[in-house]
Coordinates of C-alpha atoms in Angstrom, one line a residue:
Chain A
M1 CA 20.2 24.8 -71.5
A2 CA 16.9 26.6 -71.1
P3 CA 16.9 29.7 -68.9
L4 CA 15.5 29.3 -65.5
F5 CA 12.7 31.8 -66.2
E6 CA 11.9 34.1 -69.0
K7 CA 11.4 37.8 -68.8
R8 CA 7.7 37.6 -69.6
H9 CA 7.0 35.5 -66.6
L10 CA 8.1 38.4 -64.4
Q11 CA 4.9 40.3 -64.9
D12 CA 2.9 37.1 -64.0
V13 CA 4.8 36.6 -60.8
S14 CA 4.5 40.2 -59.8
D15 CA 0.7 40.1 -60.5
R16 CA 0.3 37.0 -58.4
H17 CA 2.5 38.1 -55.5
P18 CA 2.3 41.9 -55.4
G19 CA 3.6 41.9 -51.8
A20 CA 6.7 40.0 -52.5
M21 CA 8.0 42.4 -55.2
R22 CA 9.1 45.7 -53.7
Y23 CA 8.0 47.6 -56.7
G24 CA 6.0 46.4 -59.7
V25 CA 7.2 46.3 -63.3
W26 CA 5.4 49.6 -64.0
E27 CA 7.1 51.4 -61.2
R28 CA 10.4 50.1 -62.4
R29 CA 9.7 51.4 -65.9
K30 CA 8.7 54.7 -64.5
I31 CA 11.9 55.0 -62.5
T32 CA 14.0 54.0 -65.5
G33 CA 12.1 56.6 -67.6
L34 CA 12.7 59.3 -65.0
L35 CA 16.4 58.5 -64.9
L36 CA 16.7 58.5 -68.7
F37 CA 14.8 61.8 -68.8
G38 CA 17.2 63.2 -66.1
F39 CA 20.3 62.3 -68.1
A40 CA 18.8 63.7 -71.3
M41 CA 18.1 67.0 -69.5
L42 CA 21.6 67.0 -68.1
A43 CA 23.0 66.7 -71.6
F44 CA 20.7 69.3 -72.9
G45 CA 21.6 71.7 -70.1
L46 CA 25.3 71.2 -70.7
F47 CA 24.7 71.9 -74.4
E48 CA 22.7 75.0 -73.7
A49 CA 25.3 76.4 -71.3
E50 CA 27.9 76.1 -74.2
F51 CA 29.8 73.5 -72.2
N52 CA 32.7 72.1 -74.2
F53 CA 35.9 70.4 -73.1
I54 CA 38.3 72.8 -74.7
R55 CA 36.7 75.6 -72.7
F56 CA 36.6 73.4 -69.6
Y57 CA 40.2 72.5 -69.7
A58 CA 41.3 76.0 -70.5
G59 CA 39.3 77.2 -67.5
L60 CA 40.7 74.5 -65.3
F61 CA 44.2 75.5 -66.3
R62 CA 43.5 79.1 -65.4
L63 CA 42.0 78.0 -62.1
G64 CA 45.3 76.2 -61.5
E65 CA 47.1 79.4 -62.2
F66 CA 44.9 81.3 -59.9
S67 CA 45.5 78.9 -57.1
M68 CA 49.3 79.1 -57.6
L69 CA 49.0 82.9 -57.4
M70 CA 47.0 82.5 -54.2
M71 CA 49.9 81.1 -52.3
P72 CA 50.9 82.3 -49.8
P73 CA 47.8 84.1 -48.4
R74 CA 48.8 87.7 -47.6
A75 CA 46.8 90.7 -46.4
G76 CA 49.4 93.4 -46.6
D77 CA 48.4 96.4 -44.6
M78 CA 44.7 95.6 -45.1
F79 CA 44.5 93.1 -42.2
L80 CA 42.7 95.4 -39.7
V81 CA 40.3 96.5 -42.4
Y82 CA 39.4 92.9 -43.2
L83 CA 39.1 92.0 -39.5
S84 CA 36.7 94.8 -38.9
A85 CA 34.7 93.9 -42.1
L86 CA 34.5 90.3 -40.8
G87 CA 33.2 91.6 -37.5
E88 CA 30.6 93.5 -39.5
T89 CA 29.6 90.3 -41.3
L90 CA 29.2 88.5 -38.0
S91 CA 27.1 91.3 -36.6
I92 CA 24.9 91.4 -39.7
A93 CA 24.3 87.6 -39.3
L94 CA 23.6 87.8 -35.6
L95 CA 21.2 90.8 -35.8
G96 CA 19.5 89.5 -38.9
T97 CA 18.9 86.1 -37.5
M98 CA 17.6 87.4 -34.2
I99 CA 15.3 90.0 -35.7
G100 CA 14.0 87.5 -38.2
A101 CA 13.3 85.0 -35.4
F102 CA 11.6 87.5 -33.1
L103 CA 9.3 88.7 -35.9
A104 CA 8.6 85.2 -37.1
L105 CA 7.6 83.7 -33.7
P106 CA 4.1 85.3 -33.3
F107 CA 3.2 84.7 -37.0
S108 CA 4.3 81.1 -36.9
V109 CA 2.1 80.6 -33.8
L110 CA -0.8 81.8 -35.8
A111 CA 0.2 79.6 -38.7
S112 CA 0.2 76.3 -36.8
R113 CA -2.8 74.1 -37.1
N114 CA -3.0 73.0 -33.4
V115 CA -3.0 76.5 -32.0
L116 CA -5.3 78.2 -34.6
P117 CA -7.4 75.7 -36.5
A118 CA -8.8 78.4 -38.8
W119 CA -8.0 77.4 -42.3
A120 CA -7.8 80.8 -44.0
T121 CA -5.2 82.5 -41.8
R122 CA -2.9 79.5 -42.0
F123 CA -3.1 79.3 -45.7
L124 CA -2.5 83.0 -46.1
L125 CA 0.5 83.0 -43.7
R126 CA 2.1 79.9 -45.2
R127 CA 1.9 81.3 -48.7
S128 CA 3.4 84.6 -47.5
F129 CA 6.3 82.7 -45.9
D130 CA 6.8 80.7 -49.1
T131 CA 6.7 83.9 -51.2
I132 CA 9.4 85.5 -49.0
R133 CA 11.5 82.4 -49.1
G134 CA 11.2 82.2 -52.9
V135 CA 13.3 85.4 -53.2
D136 CA 17.0 85.0 -52.5
T137 CA 18.8 86.9 -49.8
L138 CA 20.8 88.8 -52.3
I139 CA 17.7 90.1 -54.0
W140 CA 16.3 91.2 -50.7
A141 CA 19.5 93.0 -50.1
L142 CA 19.1 94.8 -53.4
I143 CA 15.5 95.8 -52.4
W144 CA 16.5 97.0 -48.9
I145 CA 19.4 99.0 -50.4
G146 CA 16.8 100.8 -52.4
V147 CA 15.0 101.7 -49.2
V148 CA 17.6 102.4 -46.6
G149 CA 20.6 103.0 -48.8
L150 CA 24.0 101.2 -49.1
G151 CA 25.6 99.8 -46.0
P152 CA 25.3 97.0 -43.3
F153 CA 21.9 98.1 -42.2
A154 CA 20.4 97.0 -45.5
G155 CA 22.2 93.7 -45.0
V156 CA 20.7 93.1 -41.6
L157 CA 17.3 93.8 -43.0
A158 CA 17.8 91.5 -45.9
I159 CA 18.9 88.6 -43.7
A160 CA 16.0 89.3 -41.3
T161 CA 13.5 89.3 -44.2
S162 CA 14.6 86.0 -45.7
D163 CA 14.9 84.4 -42.3
F164 CA 11.4 85.6 -41.5
G165 CA 10.1 83.4 -44.3
T166 CA 12.2 80.4 -43.3
F167 CA 11.6 80.6 -39.6
G168 CA 7.9 81.2 -40.0
K169 CA 7.6 77.8 -41.7
L170 CA 10.1 76.0 -39.5
F171 CA 8.7 77.3 -36.2
A172 CA 5.1 76.5 -37.3
E173 CA 6.2 73.0 -38.1
A174 CA 7.9 72.7 -34.7
I175 CA 4.8 73.9 -32.9
E176 CA 2.6 71.5 -34.9
A177 CA 4.9 68.6 -34.0
V178 CA 4.4 69.0 -30.2
D179 CA 2.9 66.1 -28.2
P180 CA -0.8 67.0 -27.6
R181 CA -1.0 65.3 -24.2
P182 CA 0.5 68.0 -22.0
V183 CA -1.7 70.5 -23.8
E184 CA -4.8 68.4 -23.1
G185 CA -3.6 67.9 -19.5
I186 CA -3.7 71.7 -19.0
R187 CA -7.0 72.0 -20.7
S188 CA -8.4 69.3 -18.4
T189 CA -7.4 71.3 -15.3
G190 CA -9.3 74.3 -16.6
G191 CA -6.4 76.2 -18.2
T192 CA -7.1 79.0 -20.7
A193 CA -6.0 78.8 -24.3
A194 CA -3.0 81.1 -23.5
Q195 CA -2.0 78.9 -20.6
E196 CA -2.3 75.8 -22.8
F197 CA 0.1 77.3 -25.2
R198 CA 2.5 78.7 -22.6
Y199 CA 2.8 75.7 -20.4
G200 CA 1.8 72.8 -22.8
A201 CA 3.1 73.6 -26.2
L202 CA 5.9 76.2 -25.8
P203 CA 8.2 74.2 -23.5
Q204 CA 8.3 71.4 -26.1
A205 CA 8.7 73.6 -29.1
L206 CA 11.2 76.1 -27.7
P207 CA 14.3 73.8 -27.6
V208 CA 13.6 72.9 -31.3
I209 CA 13.2 76.5 -32.2
A210 CA 16.4 77.5 -30.4
G211 CA 18.3 74.8 -32.2
Q212 CA 17.0 76.0 -35.6
V213 CA 17.9 79.6 -34.8
L214 CA 21.4 78.6 -33.9
Y215 CA 21.7 76.5 -37.1
Y216 CA 20.5 79.4 -39.2
F217 CA 22.9 81.8 -37.5
E218 CA 25.6 79.6 -38.7
S219 CA 24.3 79.4 -42.2
N220 CA 23.7 83.2 -42.2
T221 CA 27.3 83.9 -41.5
R222 CA 27.9 82.3 -44.9
S223 CA 25.1 84.3 -46.6
A224 CA 26.4 87.5 -44.9
T225 CA 29.8 87.1 -46.4
I226 CA 28.3 87.6 -49.9
I227 CA 25.7 90.3 -49.5
G228 CA 28.6 92.8 -49.5
I229 CA 28.9 92.0 -53.3
V230 CA 25.8 94.1 -54.0
G231 CA 26.8 96.7 -51.4
A232 CA 25.0 95.6 -48.2
G233 CA 28.0 95.6 -45.9
G234 CA 30.4 93.1 -44.6
I235 CA 33.5 91.4 -46.0
G236 CA 31.8 90.5 -49.3
L237 CA 32.6 93.9 -50.8
H238 CA 36.4 93.4 -50.1
L239 CA 36.2 89.9 -51.4
S240 CA 34.6 90.7 -54.7
E241 CA 36.9 93.7 -55.2
Q242 CA 40.0 91.6 -54.6
I243 CA 38.7 89.0 -57.0
R244 CA 37.9 91.6 -59.7
T245 CA 41.3 93.2 -59.4
L246 CA 43.0 89.7 -59.4
E247 CA 44.7 90.2 -56.0
W248 CA 44.7 86.4 -55.5
Q249 CA 46.8 86.5 -52.3
H250 CA 44.3 88.8 -50.7
V251 CA 41.4 86.6 -51.9
S252 CA 42.9 83.5 -50.4
F253 CA 43.5 85.4 -47.1
I254 CA 39.9 86.6 -46.9
V255 CA 38.5 83.2 -47.8
G256 CA 40.8 81.6 -45.2
M257 CA 39.5 84.1 -42.6
V258 CA 35.9 83.3 -43.4
L259 CA 36.6 79.5 -43.3
V260 CA 38.2 79.8 -39.9
V261 CA 35.4 81.9 -38.5
V262 CA 32.7 79.7 -39.9
A263 CA 34.4 76.6 -38.4
L264 CA 34.6 78.3 -35.0
I265 CA 30.9 79.2 -35.1
D266 CA 30.1 75.7 -36.3
Y267 CA 31.9 74.3 -33.3
G268 CA 30.4 76.8 -30.8
S269 CA 26.9 76.5 -32.0
S270 CA 26.9 72.7 -32.0
Q271 CA 28.1 72.8 -28.4
L272 CA 25.4 75.2 -27.5
R273 CA 22.8 73.2 -29.3
R274 CA 23.9 70.1 -27.4
M275 CA 23.5 72.1 -24.2
I276 CA 20.0 73.2 -25.1
I277 CA 18.4 70.1 -26.5
G278 CA 20.5 67.4 -24.9
A279 CA 22.6 64.9 -27.0
K280 CA 19.9 64.6 -29.7
P281 CA 20.9 66.0 -33.1
V282 CA 18.5 68.5 -34.6
Chain B
M1 CA -15.3 62.5 1.2
S2 CA -12.2 64.1 2.4
L3 CA -8.8 64.1 0.8
T4 CA -5.8 63.9 3.1
L5 CA -2.4 65.0 1.8
Y6 CA 0.4 63.2 3.5
S7 CA 3.6 65.2 3.8
L8 CA 6.9 64.7 5.6
P9 CA 7.3 66.2 9.1
D10 CA 8.9 69.6 8.9
R11 CA 12.2 68.5 10.3
Q12 CA 12.8 66.2 7.4
L13 CA 11.1 68.5 4.8
A14 CA 13.3 71.5 5.5
P15 CA 16.6 70.2 4.0
L16 CA 14.7 69.0 0.9
L17 CA 13.0 72.3 0.4
D18 CA 16.4 74.0 0.9
A19 CA 18.0 71.8 -1.7
Y20 CA 15.2 72.6 -4.1
R21 CA 15.5 76.3 -3.6
H22 CA 19.2 76.0 -4.1
A23 CA 18.8 74.2 -7.4
R24 CA 16.3 76.8 -8.6
A25 CA 18.6 79.6 -7.7
A26 CA 21.6 78.1 -9.4
R27 CA 19.4 77.6 -12.5
R28 CA 18.2 81.2 -12.4
V29 CA 21.8 82.5 -12.1
R30 CA 22.8 80.4 -15.1
T31 CA 19.8 81.8 -17.1
V32 CA 20.7 85.4 -16.2
F33 CA 24.3 84.8 -17.1
W34 CA 23.5 83.4 -20.6
A35 CA 20.9 86.1 -21.2
A36 CA 23.4 88.8 -20.3
I37 CA 26.0 87.3 -22.7
F38 CA 23.4 87.1 -25.4
L39 CA 22.2 90.7 -24.9
A40 CA 25.7 92.0 -24.8
S41 CA 26.6 90.3 -28.1
I42 CA 23.5 91.8 -29.6
A43 CA 24.5 95.2 -28.4
V44 CA 28.0 94.9 -29.8
A45 CA 26.6 93.7 -33.1
A46 CA 24.2 96.6 -33.2
W47 CA 27.0 99.1 -32.5
W48 CA 29.2 97.5 -35.1
V49 CA 26.7 97.8 -38.0
R50 CA 25.5 101.2 -36.7
F51 CA 22.0 99.8 -36.3
D52 CA 19.6 102.7 -36.1
P53 CA 16.0 101.8 -35.3
L54 CA 15.1 105.5 -35.8
L55 CA 16.4 105.3 -39.4
L56 CA 14.2 102.3 -40.0
W57 CA 11.2 104.1 -38.5
E58 CA 11.9 107.0 -40.8
K59 CA 12.4 104.8 -43.8
I60 CA 9.5 102.5 -43.2
G61 CA 7.5 104.9 -45.3
A62 CA 10.1 104.6 -48.0
F63 CA 9.7 100.8 -47.8
T64 CA 6.0 100.9 -48.4
S65 CA 6.3 103.5 -51.1
Y66 CA 9.0 101.4 -52.7
F67 CA 6.6 98.5 -52.9
G68 CA 4.0 100.9 -54.2
R69 CA 6.3 101.9 -57.0
L70 CA 7.1 98.3 -57.8
F71 CA 3.5 97.7 -58.6
T72 CA 3.0 100.9 -60.6
L73 CA 3.4 101.1 -64.4
D74 CA 5.1 103.9 -66.2
N75 CA 1.7 105.6 -66.9
G76 CA 1.0 105.8 -63.2
Q77 CA -1.6 103.0 -63.1
P78 CA -1.3 99.9 -60.8
V79 CA 0.2 96.9 -62.7
W80 CA -2.9 94.7 -62.6
T81 CA -4.8 97.1 -64.8
D82 CA -2.7 96.2 -67.7
P83 CA -1.0 92.7 -67.4
A84 CA 0.2 92.9 -71.0
D85 CA 2.2 96.1 -70.3
W86 CA 3.4 94.7 -66.9
F87 CA 4.8 91.5 -68.5
W88 CA 5.8 93.3 -71.7
G89 CA 9.0 91.2 -72.0
F90 CA 7.4 87.9 -71.1
G91 CA 8.9 85.9 -74.0
K92 CA 12.4 87.1 -73.2
W93 CA 12.0 86.7 -69.5
L94 CA 10.6 83.2 -69.8
R95 CA 13.7 82.2 -71.8
L96 CA 15.8 83.6 -69.0
I97 CA 13.8 81.7 -66.4
G98 CA 14.3 78.6 -68.6
E99 CA 18.1 79.2 -68.6
T100 CA 18.0 79.7 -64.8
L101 CA 16.2 76.4 -64.4
L102 CA 18.7 74.6 -66.7
I103 CA 21.6 76.0 -64.7
A104 CA 20.0 74.9 -61.5
Y105 CA 19.1 71.5 -62.8
T106 CA 22.5 70.8 -64.5
G107 CA 24.3 72.1 -61.4
T108 CA 22.3 69.9 -59.1
A109 CA 22.6 66.8 -61.3
L110 CA 26.4 67.1 -61.8
G111 CA 26.9 67.9 -58.1
A112 CA 24.8 64.9 -57.1
L113 CA 26.8 62.6 -59.4
F114 CA 30.1 63.8 -57.9
A115 CA 28.7 63.6 -54.4
F116 CA 27.5 60.1 -55.1
A117 CA 31.0 59.2 -56.3
I118 CA 32.7 60.6 -53.1
C119 CA 30.2 59.9 -50.3
F120 CA 31.3 56.3 -49.8
S121 CA 34.8 57.4 -49.2
A122 CA 33.6 59.9 -46.6
A123 CA 31.4 57.5 -44.7
S124 CA 32.9 56.2 -41.4
N125 CA 31.4 52.7 -41.9
L126 CA 32.9 52.1 -45.3
S127 CA 36.3 53.8 -45.6
G128 CA 39.6 54.1 -43.7
P129 CA 40.6 57.1 -41.6
M130 CA 43.0 58.6 -44.2
T131 CA 40.6 58.6 -47.1
R132 CA 37.8 59.7 -44.9
W133 CA 39.7 62.7 -43.6
A134 CA 40.6 63.9 -47.0
A135 CA 37.1 63.4 -48.4
R136 CA 35.5 65.2 -45.5
R137 CA 37.9 68.2 -45.7
F138 CA 37.3 68.4 -49.4
L139 CA 33.5 68.4 -49.0
E140 CA 33.7 71.0 -46.2
F141 CA 35.7 73.3 -48.4
C142 CA 33.2 72.9 -51.2
R143 CA 30.2 73.8 -49.1
T144 CA 31.7 76.5 -46.9
V145 CA 32.8 78.8 -49.7
P146 CA 29.5 80.4 -50.9
T147 CA 28.3 79.7 -54.4
V148 CA 28.5 83.3 -55.5
V149 CA 32.2 83.4 -54.6
F150 CA 32.9 80.4 -56.7
A151 CA 30.9 82.0 -59.4
L152 CA 33.0 85.2 -59.2
V153 CA 36.2 83.2 -59.6
F154 CA 34.8 80.9 -62.3
V155 CA 33.6 83.8 -64.4
L156 CA 37.2 84.8 -64.6
A157 CA 38.4 81.3 -65.4
F158 CA 35.7 80.0 -67.7
G159 CA 34.4 83.3 -69.1
L160 CA 31.1 85.1 -68.6
G161 CA 27.9 83.0 -69.0
P162 CA 25.9 80.1 -67.7
M163 CA 28.8 77.7 -67.8
A164 CA 30.5 79.5 -64.9
G165 CA 27.2 79.6 -63.0
L166 CA 26.5 75.9 -63.4
L167 CA 30.0 74.9 -62.4
A168 CA 29.8 77.1 -59.3
L169 CA 26.5 75.4 -58.4
T170 CA 28.0 72.0 -59.1
V171 CA 30.9 72.6 -56.6
H172 CA 28.7 73.9 -53.9
T173 CA 26.1 71.2 -54.4
L174 CA 28.8 68.6 -54.3
G175 CA 29.8 69.8 -50.9
A176 CA 26.3 70.1 -49.5
L177 CA 24.9 66.8 -50.9
G178 CA 28.1 65.0 -50.2
K179 CA 27.6 65.6 -46.5
L180 CA 23.9 64.6 -46.6
Y181 CA 24.7 61.5 -48.6
T182 CA 27.5 60.5 -46.2
E183 CA 25.1 60.8 -43.3
T184 CA 22.6 58.6 -45.2
V185 CA 25.2 56.0 -45.8
E186 CA 26.4 56.1 -42.2
N187 CA 22.9 55.3 -41.0
I188 CA 22.4 52.1 -43.0
D189 CA 22.1 48.7 -41.4
M190 CA 25.5 47.0 -41.6
K191 CA 24.3 43.4 -41.7
P192 CA 23.8 43.2 -45.4
V193 CA 27.2 44.7 -45.9
E194 CA 28.8 42.1 -43.7
G195 CA 26.9 39.4 -45.5
L196 CA 28.2 40.4 -48.9
Q197 CA 31.7 40.8 -47.6
S198 CA 31.7 37.4 -46.0
T199 CA 30.8 35.8 -49.4
G200 CA 33.8 37.6 -51.0
G201 CA 32.0 40.6 -52.5
G202 CA 34.2 43.4 -53.7
K203 CA 33.8 47.1 -52.8
I204 CA 31.7 47.9 -55.8
Q205 CA 29.5 44.9 -55.3
T206 CA 29.0 45.7 -51.7
I207 CA 27.9 49.2 -52.4
A208 CA 25.6 48.1 -55.3
Y209 CA 23.8 45.3 -53.5
A210 CA 24.1 46.1 -49.8
V211 CA 24.4 49.9 -49.4
L212 CA 22.4 51.4 -52.3
P213 CA 19.1 49.5 -51.7
Q214 CA 19.0 51.1 -48.3
A215 CA 20.4 54.5 -49.2
W216 CA 18.9 55.5 -52.5
S217 CA 15.6 56.9 -51.2
G218 CA 17.5 59.2 -48.8
F219 CA 19.7 60.3 -51.7
A220 CA 16.7 61.1 -53.9
T221 CA 14.9 63.1 -51.2
N222 CA 18.0 65.2 -50.4
T223 CA 18.7 65.8 -54.1
L224 CA 15.1 66.9 -54.9
L225 CA 15.1 69.3 -51.9
R226 CA 18.5 70.7 -53.1
M227 CA 17.0 71.4 -56.6
E228 CA 14.7 74.1 -55.2
I229 CA 17.5 75.8 -53.2
N230 CA 19.7 75.7 -56.3
F231 CA 17.0 77.4 -58.4
R232 CA 17.0 80.3 -55.9
E233 CA 20.8 80.5 -56.0
A234 CA 20.8 80.3 -59.8
S235 CA 18.4 83.3 -59.9
V236 CA 21.2 85.5 -58.5
M237 CA 24.1 84.0 -60.5
G238 CA 23.5 86.7 -63.0
F239 CA 24.5 89.4 -60.4
V240 CA 28.1 88.4 -61.1
G241 CA 27.7 87.6 -64.8
A242 CA 27.2 83.9 -64.5
G243 CA 24.0 83.5 -66.5
G244 CA 20.3 83.2 -65.8
I245 CA 17.7 85.8 -64.9
G246 CA 19.8 87.6 -62.3
E247 CA 21.5 90.0 -64.7
Q248 CA 18.2 91.2 -66.0
L249 CA 16.9 91.7 -62.5
L250 CA 20.0 93.5 -61.3
S251 CA 19.9 95.9 -64.3
S252 CA 16.1 96.6 -63.8
V253 CA 16.7 97.4 -60.1
R254 CA 19.7 99.6 -60.9
K255 CA 17.8 101.5 -63.6
F256 CA 14.7 101.9 -61.5
Y257 CA 12.4 100.0 -63.9
Y258 CA 10.1 99.3 -61.0
S259 CA 7.3 97.4 -62.7
D260 CA 9.9 95.2 -64.5
V261 CA 11.4 94.3 -61.1
S262 CA 8.0 93.1 -59.7
A263 CA 7.2 91.2 -62.9
L264 CA 10.6 89.4 -62.7
L265 CA 10.1 88.7 -59.0
A266 CA 6.6 87.3 -59.7
M267 CA 8.0 85.0 -62.4
I268 CA 10.8 83.8 -60.1
I269 CA 8.4 83.2 -57.2
G270 CA 5.9 81.4 -59.5
T271 CA 8.6 79.1 -60.7
V272 CA 9.6 78.3 -57.1
F273 CA 6.0 77.4 -56.4
V274 CA 5.7 75.1 -59.4
L275 CA 9.1 73.5 -58.6
D276 CA 8.0 73.0 -55.0
M277 CA 4.8 71.3 -56.2
L278 CA 6.6 69.1 -58.7
T279 CA 9.3 68.0 -56.1
S280 CA 6.7 67.1 -53.5
R281 CA 4.8 65.0 -56.1
L282 CA 8.0 63.3 -57.1
L283 CA 8.9 62.7 -53.4
R284 CA 5.5 61.2 -52.8
F285 CA 5.9 58.8 -55.8
L286 CA 9.4 57.8 -54.6
N287 CA 8.3 57.3 -51.1
R288 CA 5.5 55.0 -52.3
V289 CA 7.9 52.8 -54.3
G290 CA 10.8 53.1 -51.9

């Protein structure tokens, strides 16, 4: 029996009815090519990283051993020390997020198209935000340690710096996304540019901004748990020390504490977010 | 032409105005209450970390001079006077950037594959309560433990080097992408799924012909955005000995090779820019065909 249609007719059909085919033959080939390239890169990456199954299984076996040794979690007489370090971590996250947000707000206003149509400032500010964001929080922590010395203060500044880059971009996007009609309404009644921004744009942007700040506070608690590894305060120092000295029960205890606190903050901030912006998810 | 404003007689207006004032006052009390809580928590936090604005003020000079030193060569000249000396280790550093990129890519790809495998079990519209609960807790664990912590542990288990870094990235990516994929799958239109099930389609057939055509562009977008994040994470994997450019960066900072630090940072930032450009191009292409 002859086939219903042959492969070469496919090109004909897609040429004659371009709208009926969701993507043409060429696009399909491009996607296939991309996927093949992706898998080839994956294989190459694994090869370059000296990935092999003997090493992998030996490692998994050791991981299994570690997790046996982790049970039950135990803090010994270090419980209060860990608790205070965890408080320090939370404080670093809170202060860092807030400082970053307050510093970013004025700059993000200048970087949004609908407030300041000037092209040069916007370009310059956006690139600066990108540059700051391109550097990981841990690297910023290293740099700030060089400036203010070891301790939680460097951690606060590191979180504030990297958040400044993130918030600058996000706030500017939130301000650009406001509905122009209220702004025009205020302009039509003779409002100044400042009034246009204060009463037209800001009431729309502020709930979005507050939601983002809350979300980043949550994610910064996670970042703040690790900046201690380079000496910038918080529970990270204890965590890395306990891992390096193979005190697995302490490790699981600290990780458990962090998980509980992050879950609590997650819950609290999603409640707050709902209060601020209504039932809409961010 | 005269304009007349009609208003209620005072006797009827008074209770309304009163109610309005009441509502305003209640609102104000609530605002003050939350502001007080907020300020108090800030104060507690500042006390806890011994936050000292005066110290910052004192050290702000140190900050600028630190940056000045970052951009000064050993011979005292600014770095841009002699780019060849600034980037003296370019070949070696480029190889390290390449290794970092590979760690980031491999971690993202493996994490995405695992997330793909697990997301259908975590989606509320496709799986039962028991499987869903287990899958969600697993994903939560994977994304809540920071990548660097996984890297610290994996370096002990798998030995120093990029393999530990890429496995750490894989686990974290699995958690983060797994959640986003699950949300994508939960937002699909269920009618095609019901159609396939009504004709007797199995689980895999349903996913392949009813779920994936709707979900894949969401998957692709999230994966590409994750790639950029993972490159930044991979750039610090070396801090704990898990491969990539981080080790070089850490040792340059610790040994006060200032111009090396700025050169390495410039290369990292440059790579992030290029990556950003490539991903947004790819995203545009995918949006066009999807």
